[in-house]
PDB file of C-alpha atoms in Angstrom:
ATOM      1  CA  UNK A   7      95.726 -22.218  74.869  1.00 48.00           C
ATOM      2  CA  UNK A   8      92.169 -22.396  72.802  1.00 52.00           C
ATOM      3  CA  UNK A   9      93.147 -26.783  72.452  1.00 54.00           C
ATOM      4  CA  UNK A  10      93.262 -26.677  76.238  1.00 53.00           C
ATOM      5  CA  UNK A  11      90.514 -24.754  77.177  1.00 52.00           C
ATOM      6  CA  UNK A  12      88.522 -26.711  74.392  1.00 52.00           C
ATOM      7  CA  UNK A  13      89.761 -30.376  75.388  1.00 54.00           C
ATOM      8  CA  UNK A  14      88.697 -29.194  79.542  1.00 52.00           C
ATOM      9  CA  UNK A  15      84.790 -27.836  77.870  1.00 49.00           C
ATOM     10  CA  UNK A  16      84.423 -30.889  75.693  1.00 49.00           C
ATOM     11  CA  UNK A  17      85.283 -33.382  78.919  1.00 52.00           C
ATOM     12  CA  UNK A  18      82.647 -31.485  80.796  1.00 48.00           C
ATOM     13  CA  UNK A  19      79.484 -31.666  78.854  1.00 50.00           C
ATOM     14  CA  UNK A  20      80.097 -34.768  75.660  1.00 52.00           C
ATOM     15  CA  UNK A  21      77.744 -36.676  77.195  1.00 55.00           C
ATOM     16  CA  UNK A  22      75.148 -33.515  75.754  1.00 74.00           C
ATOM     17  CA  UNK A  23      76.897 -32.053  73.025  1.00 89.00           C
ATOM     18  CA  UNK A  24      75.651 -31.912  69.437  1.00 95.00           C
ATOM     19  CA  UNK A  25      78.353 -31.257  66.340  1.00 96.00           C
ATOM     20  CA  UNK A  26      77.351 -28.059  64.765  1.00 97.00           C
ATOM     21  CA  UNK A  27      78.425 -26.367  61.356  1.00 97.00           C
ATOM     22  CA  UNK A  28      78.516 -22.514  60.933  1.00 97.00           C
ATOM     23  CA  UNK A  29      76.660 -21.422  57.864  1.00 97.00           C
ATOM     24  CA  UNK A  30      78.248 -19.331  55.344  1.00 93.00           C
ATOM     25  CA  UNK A  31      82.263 -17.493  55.923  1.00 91.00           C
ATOM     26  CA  UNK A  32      81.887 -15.422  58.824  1.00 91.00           C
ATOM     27  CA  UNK A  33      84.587 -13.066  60.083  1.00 91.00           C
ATOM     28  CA  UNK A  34      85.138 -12.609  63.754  1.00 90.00           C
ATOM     29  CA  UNK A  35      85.827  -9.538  65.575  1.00 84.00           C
ATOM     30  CA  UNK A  36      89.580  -8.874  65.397  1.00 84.00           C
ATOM     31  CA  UNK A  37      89.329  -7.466  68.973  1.00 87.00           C
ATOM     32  CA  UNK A  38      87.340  -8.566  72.461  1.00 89.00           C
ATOM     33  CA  UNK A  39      85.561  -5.278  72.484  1.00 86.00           C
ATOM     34  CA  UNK A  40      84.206  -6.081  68.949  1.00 79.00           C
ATOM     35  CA  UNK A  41      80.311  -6.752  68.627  1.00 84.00           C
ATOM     36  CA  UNK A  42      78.947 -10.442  69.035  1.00 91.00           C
ATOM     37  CA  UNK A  43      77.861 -11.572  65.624  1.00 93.00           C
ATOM     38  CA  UNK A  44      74.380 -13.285  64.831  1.00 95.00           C
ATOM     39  CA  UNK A  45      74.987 -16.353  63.574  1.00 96.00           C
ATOM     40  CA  UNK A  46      73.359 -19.639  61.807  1.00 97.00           C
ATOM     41  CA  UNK A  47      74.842 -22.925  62.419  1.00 98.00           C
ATOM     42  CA  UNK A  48      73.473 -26.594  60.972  1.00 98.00           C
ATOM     43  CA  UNK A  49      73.546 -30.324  61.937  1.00 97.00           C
ATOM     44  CA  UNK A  50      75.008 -32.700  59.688  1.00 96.00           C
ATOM     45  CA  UNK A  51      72.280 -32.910  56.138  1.00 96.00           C
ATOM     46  CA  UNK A  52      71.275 -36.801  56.784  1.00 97.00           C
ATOM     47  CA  UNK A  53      69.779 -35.900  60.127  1.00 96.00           C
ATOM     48  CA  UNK A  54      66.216 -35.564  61.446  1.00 95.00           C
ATOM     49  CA  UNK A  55      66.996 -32.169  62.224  1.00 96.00           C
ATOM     50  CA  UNK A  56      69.783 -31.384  59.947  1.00 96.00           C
ATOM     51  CA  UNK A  57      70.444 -29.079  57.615  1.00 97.00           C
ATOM     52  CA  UNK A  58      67.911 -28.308  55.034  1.00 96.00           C
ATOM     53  CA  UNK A  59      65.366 -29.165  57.900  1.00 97.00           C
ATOM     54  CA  UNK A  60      66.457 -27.060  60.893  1.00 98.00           C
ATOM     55  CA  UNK A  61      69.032 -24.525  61.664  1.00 98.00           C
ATOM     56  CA  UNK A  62      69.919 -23.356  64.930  1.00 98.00           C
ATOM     57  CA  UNK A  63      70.645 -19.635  65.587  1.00 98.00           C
ATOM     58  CA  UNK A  64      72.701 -17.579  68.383  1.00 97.00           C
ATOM     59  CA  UNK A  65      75.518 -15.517  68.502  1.00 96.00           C
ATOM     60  CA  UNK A  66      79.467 -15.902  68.621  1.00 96.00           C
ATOM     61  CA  UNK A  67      81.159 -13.945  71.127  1.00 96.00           C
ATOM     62  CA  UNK A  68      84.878 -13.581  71.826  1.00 95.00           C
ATOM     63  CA  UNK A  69      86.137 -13.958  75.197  1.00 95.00           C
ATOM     64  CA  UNK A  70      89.424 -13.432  76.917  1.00 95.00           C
ATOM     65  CA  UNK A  71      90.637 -16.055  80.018  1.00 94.00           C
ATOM     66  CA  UNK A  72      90.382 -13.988  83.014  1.00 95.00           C
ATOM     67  CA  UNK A  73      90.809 -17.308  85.140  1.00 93.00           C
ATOM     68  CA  UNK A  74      94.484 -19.332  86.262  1.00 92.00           C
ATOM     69  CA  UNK A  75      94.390 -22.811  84.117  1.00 87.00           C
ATOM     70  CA  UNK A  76      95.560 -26.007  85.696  1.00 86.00           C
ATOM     71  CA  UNK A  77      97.459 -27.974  82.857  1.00 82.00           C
ATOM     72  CA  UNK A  78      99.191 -31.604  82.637  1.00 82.00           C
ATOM     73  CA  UNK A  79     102.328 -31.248  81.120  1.00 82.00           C
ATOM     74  CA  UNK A  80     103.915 -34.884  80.741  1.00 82.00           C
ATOM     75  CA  UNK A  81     103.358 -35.903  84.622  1.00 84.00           C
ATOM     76  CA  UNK A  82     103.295 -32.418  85.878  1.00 85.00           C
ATOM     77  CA  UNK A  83     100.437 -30.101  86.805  1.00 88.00           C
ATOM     78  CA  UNK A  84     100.915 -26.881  85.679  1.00 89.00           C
ATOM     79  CA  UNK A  85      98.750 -23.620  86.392  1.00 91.00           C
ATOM     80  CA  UNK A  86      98.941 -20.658  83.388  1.00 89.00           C
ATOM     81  CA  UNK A  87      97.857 -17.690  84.760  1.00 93.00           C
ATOM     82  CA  UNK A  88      95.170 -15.326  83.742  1.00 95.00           C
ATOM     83  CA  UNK A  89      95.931 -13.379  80.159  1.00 95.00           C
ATOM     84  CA  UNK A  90      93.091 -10.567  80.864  1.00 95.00           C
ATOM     85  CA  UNK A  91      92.819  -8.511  77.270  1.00 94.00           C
ATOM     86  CA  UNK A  92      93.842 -11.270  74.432  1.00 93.00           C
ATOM     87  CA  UNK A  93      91.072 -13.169  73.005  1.00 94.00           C
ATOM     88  CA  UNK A  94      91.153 -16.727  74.336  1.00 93.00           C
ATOM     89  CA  UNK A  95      88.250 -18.092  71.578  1.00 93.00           C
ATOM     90  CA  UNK A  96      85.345 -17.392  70.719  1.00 95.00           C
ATOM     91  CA  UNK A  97      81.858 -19.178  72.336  1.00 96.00           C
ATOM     92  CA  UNK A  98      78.783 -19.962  70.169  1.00 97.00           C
ATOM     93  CA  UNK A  99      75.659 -19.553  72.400  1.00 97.00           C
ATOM     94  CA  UNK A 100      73.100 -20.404  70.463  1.00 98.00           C
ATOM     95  CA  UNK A 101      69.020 -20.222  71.720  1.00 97.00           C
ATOM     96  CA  UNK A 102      67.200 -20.987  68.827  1.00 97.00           C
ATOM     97  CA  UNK A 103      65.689 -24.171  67.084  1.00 98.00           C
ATOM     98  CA  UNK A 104      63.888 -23.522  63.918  1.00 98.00           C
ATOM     99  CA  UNK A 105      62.875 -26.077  61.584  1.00 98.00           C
ATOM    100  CA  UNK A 106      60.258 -25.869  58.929  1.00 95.00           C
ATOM    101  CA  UNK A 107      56.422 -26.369  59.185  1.00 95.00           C
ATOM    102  CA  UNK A 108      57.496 -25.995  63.522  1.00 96.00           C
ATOM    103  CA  UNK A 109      57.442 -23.043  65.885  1.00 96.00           C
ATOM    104  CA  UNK A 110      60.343 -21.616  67.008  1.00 96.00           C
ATOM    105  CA  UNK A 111      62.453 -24.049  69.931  1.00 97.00           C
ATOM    106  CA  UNK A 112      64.186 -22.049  72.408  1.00 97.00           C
ATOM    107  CA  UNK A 113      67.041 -24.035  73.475  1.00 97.00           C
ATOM    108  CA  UNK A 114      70.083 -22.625  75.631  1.00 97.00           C
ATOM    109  CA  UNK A 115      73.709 -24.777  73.905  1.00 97.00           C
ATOM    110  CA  UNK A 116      77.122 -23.368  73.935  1.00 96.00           C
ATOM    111  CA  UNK A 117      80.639 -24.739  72.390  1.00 95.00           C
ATOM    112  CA  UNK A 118      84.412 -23.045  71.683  1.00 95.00           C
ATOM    113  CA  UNK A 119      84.760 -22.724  68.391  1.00 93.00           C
ATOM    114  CA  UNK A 120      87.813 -22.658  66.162  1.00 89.00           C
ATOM    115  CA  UNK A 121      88.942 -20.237  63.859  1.00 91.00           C
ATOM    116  CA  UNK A 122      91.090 -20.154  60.591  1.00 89.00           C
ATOM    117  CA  UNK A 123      92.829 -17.606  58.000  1.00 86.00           C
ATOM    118  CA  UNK A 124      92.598 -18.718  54.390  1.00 78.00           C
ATOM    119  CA  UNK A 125      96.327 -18.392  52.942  1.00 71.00           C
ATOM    120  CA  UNK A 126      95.302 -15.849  50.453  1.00 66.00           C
ATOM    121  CA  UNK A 127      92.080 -14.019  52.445  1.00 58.00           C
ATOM    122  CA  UNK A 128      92.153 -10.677  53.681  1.00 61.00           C
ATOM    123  CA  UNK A 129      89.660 -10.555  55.878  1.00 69.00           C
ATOM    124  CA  UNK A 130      91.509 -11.957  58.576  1.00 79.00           C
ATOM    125  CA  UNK A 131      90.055 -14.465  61.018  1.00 88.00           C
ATOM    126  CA  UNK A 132      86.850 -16.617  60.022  1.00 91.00           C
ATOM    127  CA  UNK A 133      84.422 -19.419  61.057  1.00 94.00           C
ATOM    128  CA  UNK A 134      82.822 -21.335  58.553  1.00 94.00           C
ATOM    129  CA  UNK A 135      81.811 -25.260  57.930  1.00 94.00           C
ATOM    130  CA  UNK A 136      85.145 -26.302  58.379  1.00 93.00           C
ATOM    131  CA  UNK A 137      85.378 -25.589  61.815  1.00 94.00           C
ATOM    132  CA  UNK A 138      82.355 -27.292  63.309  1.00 95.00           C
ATOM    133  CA  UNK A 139      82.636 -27.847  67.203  1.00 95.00           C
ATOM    134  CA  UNK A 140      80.259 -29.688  69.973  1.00 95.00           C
ATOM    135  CA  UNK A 141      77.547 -27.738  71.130  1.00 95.00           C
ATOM    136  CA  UNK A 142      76.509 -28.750  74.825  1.00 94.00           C
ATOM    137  CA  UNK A 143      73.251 -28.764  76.345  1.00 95.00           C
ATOM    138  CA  UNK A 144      73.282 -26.145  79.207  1.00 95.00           C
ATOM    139  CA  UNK A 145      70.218 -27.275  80.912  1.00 94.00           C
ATOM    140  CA  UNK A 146      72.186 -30.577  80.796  1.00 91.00           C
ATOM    141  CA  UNK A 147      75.497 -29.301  82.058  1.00 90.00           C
ATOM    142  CA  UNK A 148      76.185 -29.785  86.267  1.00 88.00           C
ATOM    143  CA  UNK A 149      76.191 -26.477  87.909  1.00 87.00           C
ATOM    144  CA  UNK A 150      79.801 -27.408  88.396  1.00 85.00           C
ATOM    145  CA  UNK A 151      80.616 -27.895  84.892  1.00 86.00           C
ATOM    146  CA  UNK A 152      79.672 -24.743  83.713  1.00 91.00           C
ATOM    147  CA  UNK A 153      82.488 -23.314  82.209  1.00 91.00           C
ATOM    148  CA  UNK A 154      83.483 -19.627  83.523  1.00 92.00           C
ATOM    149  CA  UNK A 155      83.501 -18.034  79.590  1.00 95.00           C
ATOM    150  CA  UNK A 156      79.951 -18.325  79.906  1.00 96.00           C
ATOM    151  CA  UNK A 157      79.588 -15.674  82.521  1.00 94.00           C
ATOM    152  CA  UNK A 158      81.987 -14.039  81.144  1.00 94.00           C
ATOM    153  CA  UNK A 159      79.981 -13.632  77.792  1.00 96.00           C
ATOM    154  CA  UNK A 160      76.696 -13.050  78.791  1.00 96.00           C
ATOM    155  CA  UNK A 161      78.013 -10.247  80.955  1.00 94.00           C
ATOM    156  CA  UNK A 162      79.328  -9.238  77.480  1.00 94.00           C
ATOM    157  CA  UNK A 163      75.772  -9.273  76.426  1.00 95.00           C
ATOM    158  CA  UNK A 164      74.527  -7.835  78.923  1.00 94.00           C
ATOM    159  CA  UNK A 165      76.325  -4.785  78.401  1.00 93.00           C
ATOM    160  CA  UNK A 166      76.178  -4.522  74.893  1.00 93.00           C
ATOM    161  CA  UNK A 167      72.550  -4.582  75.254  1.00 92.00           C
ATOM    162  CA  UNK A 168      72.144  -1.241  77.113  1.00 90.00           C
ATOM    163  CA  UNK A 169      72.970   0.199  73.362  1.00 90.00           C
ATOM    164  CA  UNK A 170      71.700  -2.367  70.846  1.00 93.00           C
ATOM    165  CA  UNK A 171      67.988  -3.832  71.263  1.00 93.00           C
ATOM    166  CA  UNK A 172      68.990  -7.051  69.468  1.00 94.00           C
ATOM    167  CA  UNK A 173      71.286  -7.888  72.353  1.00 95.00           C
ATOM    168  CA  UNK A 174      68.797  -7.289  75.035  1.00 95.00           C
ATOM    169  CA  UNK A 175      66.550  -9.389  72.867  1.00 96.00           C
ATOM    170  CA  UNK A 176      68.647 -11.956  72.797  1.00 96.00           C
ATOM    171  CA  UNK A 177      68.358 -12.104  76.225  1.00 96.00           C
ATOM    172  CA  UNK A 178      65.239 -11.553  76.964  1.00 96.00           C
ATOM    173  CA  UNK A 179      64.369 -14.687  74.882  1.00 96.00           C
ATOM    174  CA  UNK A 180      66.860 -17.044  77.027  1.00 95.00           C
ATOM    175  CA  UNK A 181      65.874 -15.284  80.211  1.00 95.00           C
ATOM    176  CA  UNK A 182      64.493 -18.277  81.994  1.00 95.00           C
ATOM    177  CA  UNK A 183      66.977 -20.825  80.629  1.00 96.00           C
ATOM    178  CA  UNK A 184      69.808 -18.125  81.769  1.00 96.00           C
ATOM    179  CA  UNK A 185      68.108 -17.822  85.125  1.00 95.00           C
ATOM    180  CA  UNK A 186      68.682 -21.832  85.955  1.00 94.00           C
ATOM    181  CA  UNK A 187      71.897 -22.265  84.341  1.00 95.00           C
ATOM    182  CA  UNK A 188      73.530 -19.195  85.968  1.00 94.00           C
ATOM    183  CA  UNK A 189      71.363 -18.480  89.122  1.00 90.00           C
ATOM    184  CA  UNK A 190      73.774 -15.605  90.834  1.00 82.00           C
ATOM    185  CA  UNK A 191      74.345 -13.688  87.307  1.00 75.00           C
ATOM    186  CA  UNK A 192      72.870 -10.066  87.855  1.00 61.00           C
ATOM    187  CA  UNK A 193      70.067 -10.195  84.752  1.00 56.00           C
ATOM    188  CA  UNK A 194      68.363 -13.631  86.902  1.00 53.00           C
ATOM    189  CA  UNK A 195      65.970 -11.674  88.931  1.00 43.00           C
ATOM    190  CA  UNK A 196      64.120 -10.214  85.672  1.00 47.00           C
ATOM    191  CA  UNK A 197      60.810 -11.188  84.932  1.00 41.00           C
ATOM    192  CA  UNK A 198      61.099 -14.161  82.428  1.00 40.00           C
ATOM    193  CA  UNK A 199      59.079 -13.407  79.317  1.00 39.00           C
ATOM    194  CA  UNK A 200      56.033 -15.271  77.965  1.00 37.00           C
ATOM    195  CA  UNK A 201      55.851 -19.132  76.689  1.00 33.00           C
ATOM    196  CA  UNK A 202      55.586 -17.595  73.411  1.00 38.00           C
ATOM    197  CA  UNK A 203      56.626 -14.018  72.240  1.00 38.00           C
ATOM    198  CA  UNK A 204      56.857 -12.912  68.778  1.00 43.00           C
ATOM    199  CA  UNK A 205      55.884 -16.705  67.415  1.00 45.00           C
ATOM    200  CA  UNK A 206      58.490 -18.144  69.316  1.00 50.00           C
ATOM    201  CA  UNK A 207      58.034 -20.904  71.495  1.00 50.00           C
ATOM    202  CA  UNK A 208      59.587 -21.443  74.548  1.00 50.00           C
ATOM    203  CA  UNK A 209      60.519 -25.544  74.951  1.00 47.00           C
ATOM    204  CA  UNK A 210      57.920 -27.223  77.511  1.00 41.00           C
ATOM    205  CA  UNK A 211      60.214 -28.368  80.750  1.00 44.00           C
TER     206      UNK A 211
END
């Protein structure tokens, strides 16, 4: 189910996408009511903004498909309904540009990405370099090719961040980039913070 729902995301928004690599062996949260993990990710080294230079931060957050799928099976359409409660993947929204001797970019990308189990690890579940994925522009993406995880997550957000600041933080920092991308979600009508809070600058439109 993840290859499908990754193959329809990456179809949508290539023509923006960057290939990001998560930093370091990170476990994910076994279940879809676990906590969305902060998370570093890098471009390949050899880049102007690669790693060593630049790393781009954000959080991964599991999600579960709430949605009917359309499908081609050979030269059949087929529609998989909804599996509410098990963990579809996992999105990377990431809303942070930092590269030295620069202030702080806030950007607003998202991609799936994959997960593995090493054959002798106990930990379960991880991300780590191996399993880099596209990251696509949001600001870039057609209103129509936003993909429906994405409300999904940020409602995920959302909640968590009535009980944990760095949520609502999180947030607050992407609240004008959230606003365009998804204009009906119920956090839009806040007031959009400063162009630069904390020493972070928000990217000039």
């Amino acid at each position: 189910m993840f290859d499908i729902l990754n193959a329809l995301y990456l179809a949508a928004i290539m023509f923006s996408s960057i290939t990001m690599y998560p930093v370091g062996e990170t476990a994910v949260p076994p279940k879809l009511d676990g906590v969305a993990l902060e998370m570093s990710f890098v471009r390949e080294w050899w880049r102007e903004d690669g790693d060593g230079k630049c790393a781009y931060k954000g959080m991964l957050i599991p999600f579960d498909r709430t949605w009917p799928e359309e499908v081609r099976q050979g030269d059949e359409s087929v529609t998989i309904p909804p599996e509410p409660g098990k963990i579809a993947g996992y999105v990377a929204l990431i809303n942070r540009k930092e590269c030295k001797g620069k202030e702080t970019e806030v950007i607003l990308r998202a991609g799936l990405t994959r997960t593995r189990t090493l054959l002798f690890g106990s930990r379960g579940p991880q991300v780590d370099k191996h399993m880099f994925f596209p990251a696509g522009d949001l600001m870039e993406t057609p209103a129509d090719k936003i993909q429906p995880w994405l409300h999904q997550v940020v409602g995920r957000l959302e909640a968590m961040g009535a009980q944990d600041s760095k949520y609502k933080d999180f947030l607050a920092l992407s609240a004008n980039e959230l606003g365009k991308v998804l204009p009906n979600r119920a956090g839009a009508s806040q007031p959009a913070p400063s162009l630069v809070t904390d020493g972070v600058a928000k990217a000039q439109e």
